[in-house]
mmCIF file of C-alpha atoms and ligand atoms in Angstrom:
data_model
loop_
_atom_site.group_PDB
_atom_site.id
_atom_site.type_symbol
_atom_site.label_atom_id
_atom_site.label_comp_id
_atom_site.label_asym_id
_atom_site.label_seq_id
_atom_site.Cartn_x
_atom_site.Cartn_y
_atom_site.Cartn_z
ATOM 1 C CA UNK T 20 122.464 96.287 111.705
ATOM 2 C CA UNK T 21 120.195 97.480 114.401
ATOM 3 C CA UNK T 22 116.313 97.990 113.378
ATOM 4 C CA UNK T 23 117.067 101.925 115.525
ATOM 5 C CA UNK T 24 120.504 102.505 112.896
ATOM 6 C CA UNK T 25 118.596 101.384 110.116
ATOM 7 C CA UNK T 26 116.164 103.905 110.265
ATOM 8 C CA UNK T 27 118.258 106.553 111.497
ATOM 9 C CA UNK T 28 120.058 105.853 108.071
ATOM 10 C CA UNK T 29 117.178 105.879 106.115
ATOM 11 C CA UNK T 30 116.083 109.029 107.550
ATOM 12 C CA UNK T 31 119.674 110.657 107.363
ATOM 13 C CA UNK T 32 119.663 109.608 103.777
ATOM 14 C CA UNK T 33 116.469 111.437 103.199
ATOM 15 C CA UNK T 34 117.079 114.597 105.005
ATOM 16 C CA UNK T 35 120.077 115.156 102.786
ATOM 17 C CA UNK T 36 117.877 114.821 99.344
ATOM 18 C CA UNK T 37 115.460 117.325 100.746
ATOM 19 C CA UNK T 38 116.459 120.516 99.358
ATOM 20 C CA UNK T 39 116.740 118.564 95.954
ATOM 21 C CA UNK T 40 114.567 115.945 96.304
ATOM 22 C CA UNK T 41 111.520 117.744 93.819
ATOM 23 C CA UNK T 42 113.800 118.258 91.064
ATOM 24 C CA UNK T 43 115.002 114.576 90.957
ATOM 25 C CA UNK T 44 111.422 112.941 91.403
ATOM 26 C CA UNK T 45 110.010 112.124 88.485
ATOM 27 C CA UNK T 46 109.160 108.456 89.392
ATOM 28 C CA UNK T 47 107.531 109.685 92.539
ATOM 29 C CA UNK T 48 105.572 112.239 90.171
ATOM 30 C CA UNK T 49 104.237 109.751 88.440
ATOM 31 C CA UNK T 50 103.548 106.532 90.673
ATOM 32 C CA UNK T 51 101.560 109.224 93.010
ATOM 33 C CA UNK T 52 99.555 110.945 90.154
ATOM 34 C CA UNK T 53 98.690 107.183 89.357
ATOM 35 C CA UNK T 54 96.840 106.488 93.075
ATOM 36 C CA UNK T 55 94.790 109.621 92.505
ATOM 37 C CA UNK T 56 91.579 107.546 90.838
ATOM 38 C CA UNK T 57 91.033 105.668 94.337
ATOM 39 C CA UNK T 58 91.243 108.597 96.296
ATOM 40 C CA UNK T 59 87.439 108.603 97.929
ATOM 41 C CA UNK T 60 85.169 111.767 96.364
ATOM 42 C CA UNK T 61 83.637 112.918 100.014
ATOM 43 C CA UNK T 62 85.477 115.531 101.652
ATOM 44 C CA UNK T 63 84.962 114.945 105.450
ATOM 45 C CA UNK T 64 88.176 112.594 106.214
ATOM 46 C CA UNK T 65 90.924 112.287 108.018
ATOM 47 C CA UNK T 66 94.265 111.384 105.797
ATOM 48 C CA UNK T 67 97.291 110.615 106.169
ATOM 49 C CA UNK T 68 99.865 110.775 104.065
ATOM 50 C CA UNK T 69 102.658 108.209 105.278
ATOM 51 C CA UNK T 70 106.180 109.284 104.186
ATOM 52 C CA UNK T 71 105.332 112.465 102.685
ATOM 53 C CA UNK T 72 108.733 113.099 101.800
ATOM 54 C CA UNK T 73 108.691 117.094 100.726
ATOM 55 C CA UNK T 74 105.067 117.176 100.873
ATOM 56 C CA UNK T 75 104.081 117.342 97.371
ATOM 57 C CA UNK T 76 100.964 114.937 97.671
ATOM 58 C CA UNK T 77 100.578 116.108 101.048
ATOM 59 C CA UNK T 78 99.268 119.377 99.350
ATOM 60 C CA UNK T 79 97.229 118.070 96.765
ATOM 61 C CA UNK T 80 95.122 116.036 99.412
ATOM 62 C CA UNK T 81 95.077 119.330 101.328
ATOM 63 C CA UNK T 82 92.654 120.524 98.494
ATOM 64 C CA UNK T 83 90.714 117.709 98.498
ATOM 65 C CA UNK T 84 89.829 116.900 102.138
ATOM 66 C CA UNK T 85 89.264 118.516 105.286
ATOM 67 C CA UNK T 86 92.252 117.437 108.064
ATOM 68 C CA UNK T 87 95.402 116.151 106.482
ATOM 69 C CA UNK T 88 98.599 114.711 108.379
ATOM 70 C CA UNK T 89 101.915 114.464 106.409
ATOM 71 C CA UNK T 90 104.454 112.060 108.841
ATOM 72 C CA UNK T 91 107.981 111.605 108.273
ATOM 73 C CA UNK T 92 110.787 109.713 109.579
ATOM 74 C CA UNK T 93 113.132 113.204 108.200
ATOM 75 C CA UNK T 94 113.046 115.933 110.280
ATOM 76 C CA UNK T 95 115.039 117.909 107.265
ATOM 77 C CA UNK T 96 111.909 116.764 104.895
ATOM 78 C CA UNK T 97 109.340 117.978 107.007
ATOM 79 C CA UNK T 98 111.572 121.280 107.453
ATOM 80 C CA UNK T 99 110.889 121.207 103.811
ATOM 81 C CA UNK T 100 107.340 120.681 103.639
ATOM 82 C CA UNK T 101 106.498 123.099 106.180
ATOM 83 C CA UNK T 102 107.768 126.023 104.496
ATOM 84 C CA UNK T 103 106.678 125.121 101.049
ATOM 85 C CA UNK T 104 103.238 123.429 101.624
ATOM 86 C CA UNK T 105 100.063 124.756 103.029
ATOM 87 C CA UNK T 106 99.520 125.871 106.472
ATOM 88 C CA UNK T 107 96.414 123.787 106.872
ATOM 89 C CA UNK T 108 98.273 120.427 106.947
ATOM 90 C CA UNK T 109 99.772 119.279 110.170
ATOM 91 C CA UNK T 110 103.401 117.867 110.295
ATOM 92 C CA UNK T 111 104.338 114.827 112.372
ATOM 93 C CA UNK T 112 107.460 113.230 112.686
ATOM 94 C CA UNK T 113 107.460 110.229 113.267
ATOM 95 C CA UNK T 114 108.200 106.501 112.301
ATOM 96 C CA UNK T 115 105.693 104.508 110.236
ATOM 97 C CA UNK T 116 105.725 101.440 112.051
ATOM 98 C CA UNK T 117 104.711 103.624 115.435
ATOM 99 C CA UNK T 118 102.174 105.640 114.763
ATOM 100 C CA UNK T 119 101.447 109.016 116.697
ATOM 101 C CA UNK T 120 97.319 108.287 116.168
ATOM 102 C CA UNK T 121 94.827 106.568 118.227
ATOM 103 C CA UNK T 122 92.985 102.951 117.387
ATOM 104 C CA UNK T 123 90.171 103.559 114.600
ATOM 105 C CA UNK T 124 90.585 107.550 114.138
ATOM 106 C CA UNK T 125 92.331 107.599 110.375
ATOM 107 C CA UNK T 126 90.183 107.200 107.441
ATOM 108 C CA UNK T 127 92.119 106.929 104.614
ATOM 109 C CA UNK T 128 96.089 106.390 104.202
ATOM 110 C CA UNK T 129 98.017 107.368 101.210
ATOM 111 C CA UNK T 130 101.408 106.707 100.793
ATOM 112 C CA UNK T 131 103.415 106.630 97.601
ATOM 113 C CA UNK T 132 106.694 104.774 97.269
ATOM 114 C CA UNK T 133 107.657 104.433 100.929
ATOM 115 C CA UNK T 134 106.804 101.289 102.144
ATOM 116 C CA UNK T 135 109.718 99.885 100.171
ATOM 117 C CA UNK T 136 111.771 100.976 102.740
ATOM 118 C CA UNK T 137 109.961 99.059 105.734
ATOM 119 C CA UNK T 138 111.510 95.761 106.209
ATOM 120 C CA UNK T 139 108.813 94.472 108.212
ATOM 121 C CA UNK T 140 105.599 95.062 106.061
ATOM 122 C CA UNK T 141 103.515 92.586 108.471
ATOM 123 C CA UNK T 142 104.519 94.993 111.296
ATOM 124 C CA UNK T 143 104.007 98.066 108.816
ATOM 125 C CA UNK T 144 100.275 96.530 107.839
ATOM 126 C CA UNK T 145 99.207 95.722 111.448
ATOM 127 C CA UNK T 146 100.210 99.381 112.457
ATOM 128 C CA UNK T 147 98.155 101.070 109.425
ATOM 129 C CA UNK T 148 95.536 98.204 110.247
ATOM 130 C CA UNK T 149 95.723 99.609 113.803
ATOM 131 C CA UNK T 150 94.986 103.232 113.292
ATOM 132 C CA UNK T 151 92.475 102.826 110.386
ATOM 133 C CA UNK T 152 88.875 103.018 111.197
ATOM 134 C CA UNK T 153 86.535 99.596 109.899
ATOM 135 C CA UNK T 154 86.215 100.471 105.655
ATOM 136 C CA UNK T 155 89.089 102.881 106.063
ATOM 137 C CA UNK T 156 91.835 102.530 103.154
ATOM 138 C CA UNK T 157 95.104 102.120 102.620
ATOM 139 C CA UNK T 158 96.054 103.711 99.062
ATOM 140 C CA UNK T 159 100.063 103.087 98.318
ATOM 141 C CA UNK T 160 102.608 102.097 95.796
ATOM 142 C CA UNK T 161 105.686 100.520 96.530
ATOM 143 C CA UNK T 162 108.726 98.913 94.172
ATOM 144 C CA UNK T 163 108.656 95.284 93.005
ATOM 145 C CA UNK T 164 110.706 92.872 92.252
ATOM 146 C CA UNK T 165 112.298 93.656 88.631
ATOM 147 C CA UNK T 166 113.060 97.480 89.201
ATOM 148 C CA UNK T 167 116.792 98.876 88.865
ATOM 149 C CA UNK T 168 117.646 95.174 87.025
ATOM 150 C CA UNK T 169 119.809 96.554 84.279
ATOM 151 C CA UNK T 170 122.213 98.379 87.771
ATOM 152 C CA UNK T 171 121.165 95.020 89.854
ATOM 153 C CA UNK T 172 122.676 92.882 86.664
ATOM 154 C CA UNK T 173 125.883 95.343 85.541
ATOM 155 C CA UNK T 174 126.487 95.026 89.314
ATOM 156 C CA UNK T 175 126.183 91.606 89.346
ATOM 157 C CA UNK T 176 128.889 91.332 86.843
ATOM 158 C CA UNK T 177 131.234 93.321 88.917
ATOM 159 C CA UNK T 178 131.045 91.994 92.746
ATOM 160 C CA UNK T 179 128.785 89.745 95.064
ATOM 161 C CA UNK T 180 127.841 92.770 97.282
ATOM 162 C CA UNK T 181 124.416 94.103 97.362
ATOM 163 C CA UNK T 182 123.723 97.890 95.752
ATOM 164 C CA UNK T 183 120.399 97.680 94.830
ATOM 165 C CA UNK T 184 117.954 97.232 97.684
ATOM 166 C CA UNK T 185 115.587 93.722 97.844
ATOM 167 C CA UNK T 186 112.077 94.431 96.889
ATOM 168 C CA UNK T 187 109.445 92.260 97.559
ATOM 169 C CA UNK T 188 107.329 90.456 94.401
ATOM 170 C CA UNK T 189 103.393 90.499 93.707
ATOM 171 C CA UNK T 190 102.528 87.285 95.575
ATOM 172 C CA UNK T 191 104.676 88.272 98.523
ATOM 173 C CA UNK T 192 102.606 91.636 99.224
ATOM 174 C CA UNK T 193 98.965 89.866 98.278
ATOM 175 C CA UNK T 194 99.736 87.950 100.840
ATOM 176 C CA UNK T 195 100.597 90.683 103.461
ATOM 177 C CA UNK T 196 97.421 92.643 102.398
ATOM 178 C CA UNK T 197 94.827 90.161 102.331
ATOM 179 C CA UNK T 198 94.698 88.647 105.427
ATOM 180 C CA UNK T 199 91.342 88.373 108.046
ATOM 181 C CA UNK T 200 91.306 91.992 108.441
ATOM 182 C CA UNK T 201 91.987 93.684 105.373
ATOM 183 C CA UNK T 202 91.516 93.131 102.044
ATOM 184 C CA UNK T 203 93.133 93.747 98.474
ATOM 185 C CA UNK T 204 91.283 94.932 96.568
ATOM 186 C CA UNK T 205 92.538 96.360 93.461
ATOM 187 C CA UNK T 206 95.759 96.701 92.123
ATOM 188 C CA UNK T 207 98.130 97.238 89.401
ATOM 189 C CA UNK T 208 101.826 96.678 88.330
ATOM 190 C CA UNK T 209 103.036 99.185 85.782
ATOM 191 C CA UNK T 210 106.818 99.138 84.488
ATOM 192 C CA UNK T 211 108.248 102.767 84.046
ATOM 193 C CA UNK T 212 111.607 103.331 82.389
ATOM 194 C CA UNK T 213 113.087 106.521 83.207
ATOM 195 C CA UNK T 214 116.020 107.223 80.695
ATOM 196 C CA UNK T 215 119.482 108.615 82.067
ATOM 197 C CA UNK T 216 122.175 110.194 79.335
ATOM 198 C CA UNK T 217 124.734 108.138 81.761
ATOM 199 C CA UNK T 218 125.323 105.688 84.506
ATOM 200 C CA UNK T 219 126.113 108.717 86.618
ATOM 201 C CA UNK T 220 123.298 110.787 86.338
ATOM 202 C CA UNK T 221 121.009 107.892 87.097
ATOM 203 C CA UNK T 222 123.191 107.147 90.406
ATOM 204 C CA UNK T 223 122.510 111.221 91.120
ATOM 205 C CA UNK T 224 118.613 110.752 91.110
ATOM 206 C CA UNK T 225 118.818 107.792 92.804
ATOM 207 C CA UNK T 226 120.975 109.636 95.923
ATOM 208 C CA UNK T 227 118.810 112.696 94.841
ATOM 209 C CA UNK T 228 115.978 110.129 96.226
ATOM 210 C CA UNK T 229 117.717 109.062 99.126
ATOM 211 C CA UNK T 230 117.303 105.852 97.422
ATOM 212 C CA UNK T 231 120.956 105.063 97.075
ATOM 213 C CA UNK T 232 120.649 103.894 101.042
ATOM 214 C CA UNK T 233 120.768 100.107 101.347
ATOM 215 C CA UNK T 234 119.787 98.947 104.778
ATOM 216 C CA UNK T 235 122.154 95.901 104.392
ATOM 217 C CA UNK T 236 125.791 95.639 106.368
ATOM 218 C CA UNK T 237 127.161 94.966 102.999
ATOM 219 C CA UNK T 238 126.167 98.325 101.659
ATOM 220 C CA UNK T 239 129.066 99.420 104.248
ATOM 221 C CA UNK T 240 131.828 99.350 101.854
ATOM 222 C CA UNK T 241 132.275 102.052 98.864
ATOM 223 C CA UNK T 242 132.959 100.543 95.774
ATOM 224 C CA UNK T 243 136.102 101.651 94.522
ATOM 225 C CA UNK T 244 136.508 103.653 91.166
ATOM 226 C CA UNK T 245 137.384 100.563 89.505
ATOM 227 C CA UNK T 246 134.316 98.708 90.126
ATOM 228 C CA UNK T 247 132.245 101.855 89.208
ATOM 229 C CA UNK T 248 134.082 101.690 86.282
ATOM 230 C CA UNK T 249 133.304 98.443 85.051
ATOM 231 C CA UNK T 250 129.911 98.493 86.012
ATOM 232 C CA UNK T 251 129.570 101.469 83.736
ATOM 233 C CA UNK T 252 130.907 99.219 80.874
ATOM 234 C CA UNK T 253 128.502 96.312 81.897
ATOM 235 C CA UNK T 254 125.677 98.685 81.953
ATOM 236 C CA UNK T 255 126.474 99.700 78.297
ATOM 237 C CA UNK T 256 124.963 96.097 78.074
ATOM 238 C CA UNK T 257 121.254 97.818 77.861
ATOM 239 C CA UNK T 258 122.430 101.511 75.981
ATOM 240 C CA UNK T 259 119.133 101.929 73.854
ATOM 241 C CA UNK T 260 120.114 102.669 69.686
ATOM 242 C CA UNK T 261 119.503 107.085 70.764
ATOM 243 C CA UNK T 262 122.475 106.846 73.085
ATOM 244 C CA UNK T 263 120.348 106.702 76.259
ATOM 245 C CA UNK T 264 120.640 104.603 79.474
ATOM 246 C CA UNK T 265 117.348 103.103 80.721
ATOM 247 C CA UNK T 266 116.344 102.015 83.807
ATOM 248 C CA UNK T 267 113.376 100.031 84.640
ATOM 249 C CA UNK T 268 111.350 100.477 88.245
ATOM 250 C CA UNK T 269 108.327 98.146 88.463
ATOM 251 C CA UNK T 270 105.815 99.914 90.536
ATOM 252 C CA UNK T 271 103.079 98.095 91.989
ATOM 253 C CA UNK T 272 99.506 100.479 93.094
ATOM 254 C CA UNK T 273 97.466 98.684 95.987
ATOM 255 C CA UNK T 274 94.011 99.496 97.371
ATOM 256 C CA UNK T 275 93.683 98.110 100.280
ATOM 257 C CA UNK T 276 90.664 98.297 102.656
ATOM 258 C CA UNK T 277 90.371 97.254 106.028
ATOM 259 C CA UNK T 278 87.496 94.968 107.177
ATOM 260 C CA UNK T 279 84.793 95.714 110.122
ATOM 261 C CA UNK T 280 85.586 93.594 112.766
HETATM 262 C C1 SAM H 324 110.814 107.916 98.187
HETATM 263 S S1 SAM H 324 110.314 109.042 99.431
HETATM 264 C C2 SAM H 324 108.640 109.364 98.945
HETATM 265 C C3 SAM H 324 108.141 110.678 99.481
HETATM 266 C C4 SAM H 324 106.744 111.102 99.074
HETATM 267 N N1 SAM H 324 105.760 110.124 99.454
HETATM 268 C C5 SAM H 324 106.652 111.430 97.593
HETATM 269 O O1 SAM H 324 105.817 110.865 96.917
HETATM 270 O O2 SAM H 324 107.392 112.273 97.102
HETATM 271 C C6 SAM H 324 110.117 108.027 100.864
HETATM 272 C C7 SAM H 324 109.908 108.814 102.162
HETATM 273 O O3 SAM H 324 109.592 107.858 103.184
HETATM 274 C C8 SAM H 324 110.223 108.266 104.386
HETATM 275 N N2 SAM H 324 110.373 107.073 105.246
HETATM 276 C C9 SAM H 324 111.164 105.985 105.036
HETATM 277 N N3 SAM H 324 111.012 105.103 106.042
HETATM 278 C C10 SAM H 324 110.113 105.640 106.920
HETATM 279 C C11 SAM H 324 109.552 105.208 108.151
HETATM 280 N N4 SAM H 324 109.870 104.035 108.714
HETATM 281 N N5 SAM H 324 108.639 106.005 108.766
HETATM 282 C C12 SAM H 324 108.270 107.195 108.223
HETATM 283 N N6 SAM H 324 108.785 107.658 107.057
HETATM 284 C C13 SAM H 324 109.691 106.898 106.405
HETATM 285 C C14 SAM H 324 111.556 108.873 103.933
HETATM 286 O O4 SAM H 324 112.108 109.742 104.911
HETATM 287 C C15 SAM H 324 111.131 109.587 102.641
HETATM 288 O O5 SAM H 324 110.780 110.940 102.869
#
């Protein structure tokens, strides 16, 4: 699929989770609360929050420093955030890996769980790398390799096609942060399992997420009833004892900084 489709997709996927988007993210909640203890304590930066989604974070970092940017792919999400979120943040939309900003004028760049979506993390990096000043940071979280196993595996049992998206694993994004000009240089990989009362209701968050979008050509076809059907069964595979349906989402916390030149 073309790299243009893809992220028309991703954004069309998005827009229509915006109006329900807060009520469904409790991951996002909680993976974003977790990058709070590297935010810097000074005041007098420029941020960026990259993928602000409905803005939530956007308006917490509006209390905290002095000229915040929340950019989006979603036109609908940023329609969200700019009637719910304070009227000191500026809205961009725009796409991640072409960034709106001159060379060297962002100091810090916060972004939780978005990057999972970017295919090309090099070109994602060398963009944030681009617009960062020299000791400016990069504060994100992303999915790893692991998360959404117990839907990846009842899947698995049902057809070769691929629902659950490919995320990348711990060496894989060491290696695309720590390079010449940037360095790693703390992180953490926490797993958090959300519990569901069925199979459905975790496929609603995830589409209340936007997440159900798979930026694969096999994601084309629906899976018929049937197969939904026996993947519920498979799924039963992990039921805890209390009757409740877990799912598992390893989320990794980076901070990355970017070296002088
Ligand atoms: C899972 S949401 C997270 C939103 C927000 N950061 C939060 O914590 O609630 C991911 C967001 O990234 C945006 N996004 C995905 N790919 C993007 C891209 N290439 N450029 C800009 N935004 C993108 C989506 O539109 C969506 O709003």
């Amino acid at each position: 699929m073309p790299e243009k489709k893809k992220l028309y997709n991703i954004a069309r996927s998005f827009g229509s989770a915006s109006e329900s988007y807060d009520i469904s993210a409790r991951l996002q909640r909680y993976s974003g609360k977790n990058l709070m203890p590297w935010l810097p304590n000074r005041n007098d930066l420029t941020v960026l929050d990259l993928g602000c989604g409905t803005g939530f974070f956007t308006d917490i970092l509006a209390t905290r420093y002095q000229q915040v940017i929340g950019l989006d792919i979603s036109s609908k999400m940023l329609n969200f955030s700019k009637s719910n979120r304070s009227d000191d943040i500026f809205w961009v939309e725009a796409n991640a890996y072409k960034l709106p900003f001159a060379d060297q004028s962002i100091d810090l760049i916060y972004s939780n769980l978005m990057i999972q979506w970017c295919e090309s993390l090099v070109s994602l990096k060398k963009e944030i790398n681009r617009v960062l000043k020299p000791g400016g940071l990069f504060i994100f979280s992303t999915l790893v390799d692991g998360t959404l196993f117990e839907l990846k595996s009842s899947w698995g049992q049902v057809d070769d096609d691929k629902h659950v998206i490919d995320f990348k694993n711990e060496s894989e994004l060491e290696l695309i942060f720590n390079t010449e000009d940037s360095k790693l240089i703390d992180y953490s990989i926490r797993d958090i399992v959300l519990e569901y009362e069925n199979v459905l209701h975790l496929a609603k968050e995830l589409k209340g997420l936007g997440a159900n979008q798979v930026p694969t050509k096999q994601s084309k076809g629906l899976a018929g009833k049937d197969k939904w059907k026996k993947m519920m069964q498979c799924y039963q595979d992990f039921l805890e004892p209390s009757g409740i349906y877990p799912a598992t989402y390893k989320v990794f916390s980076g901070l990355m900084v970017k070296l002088n030149d």
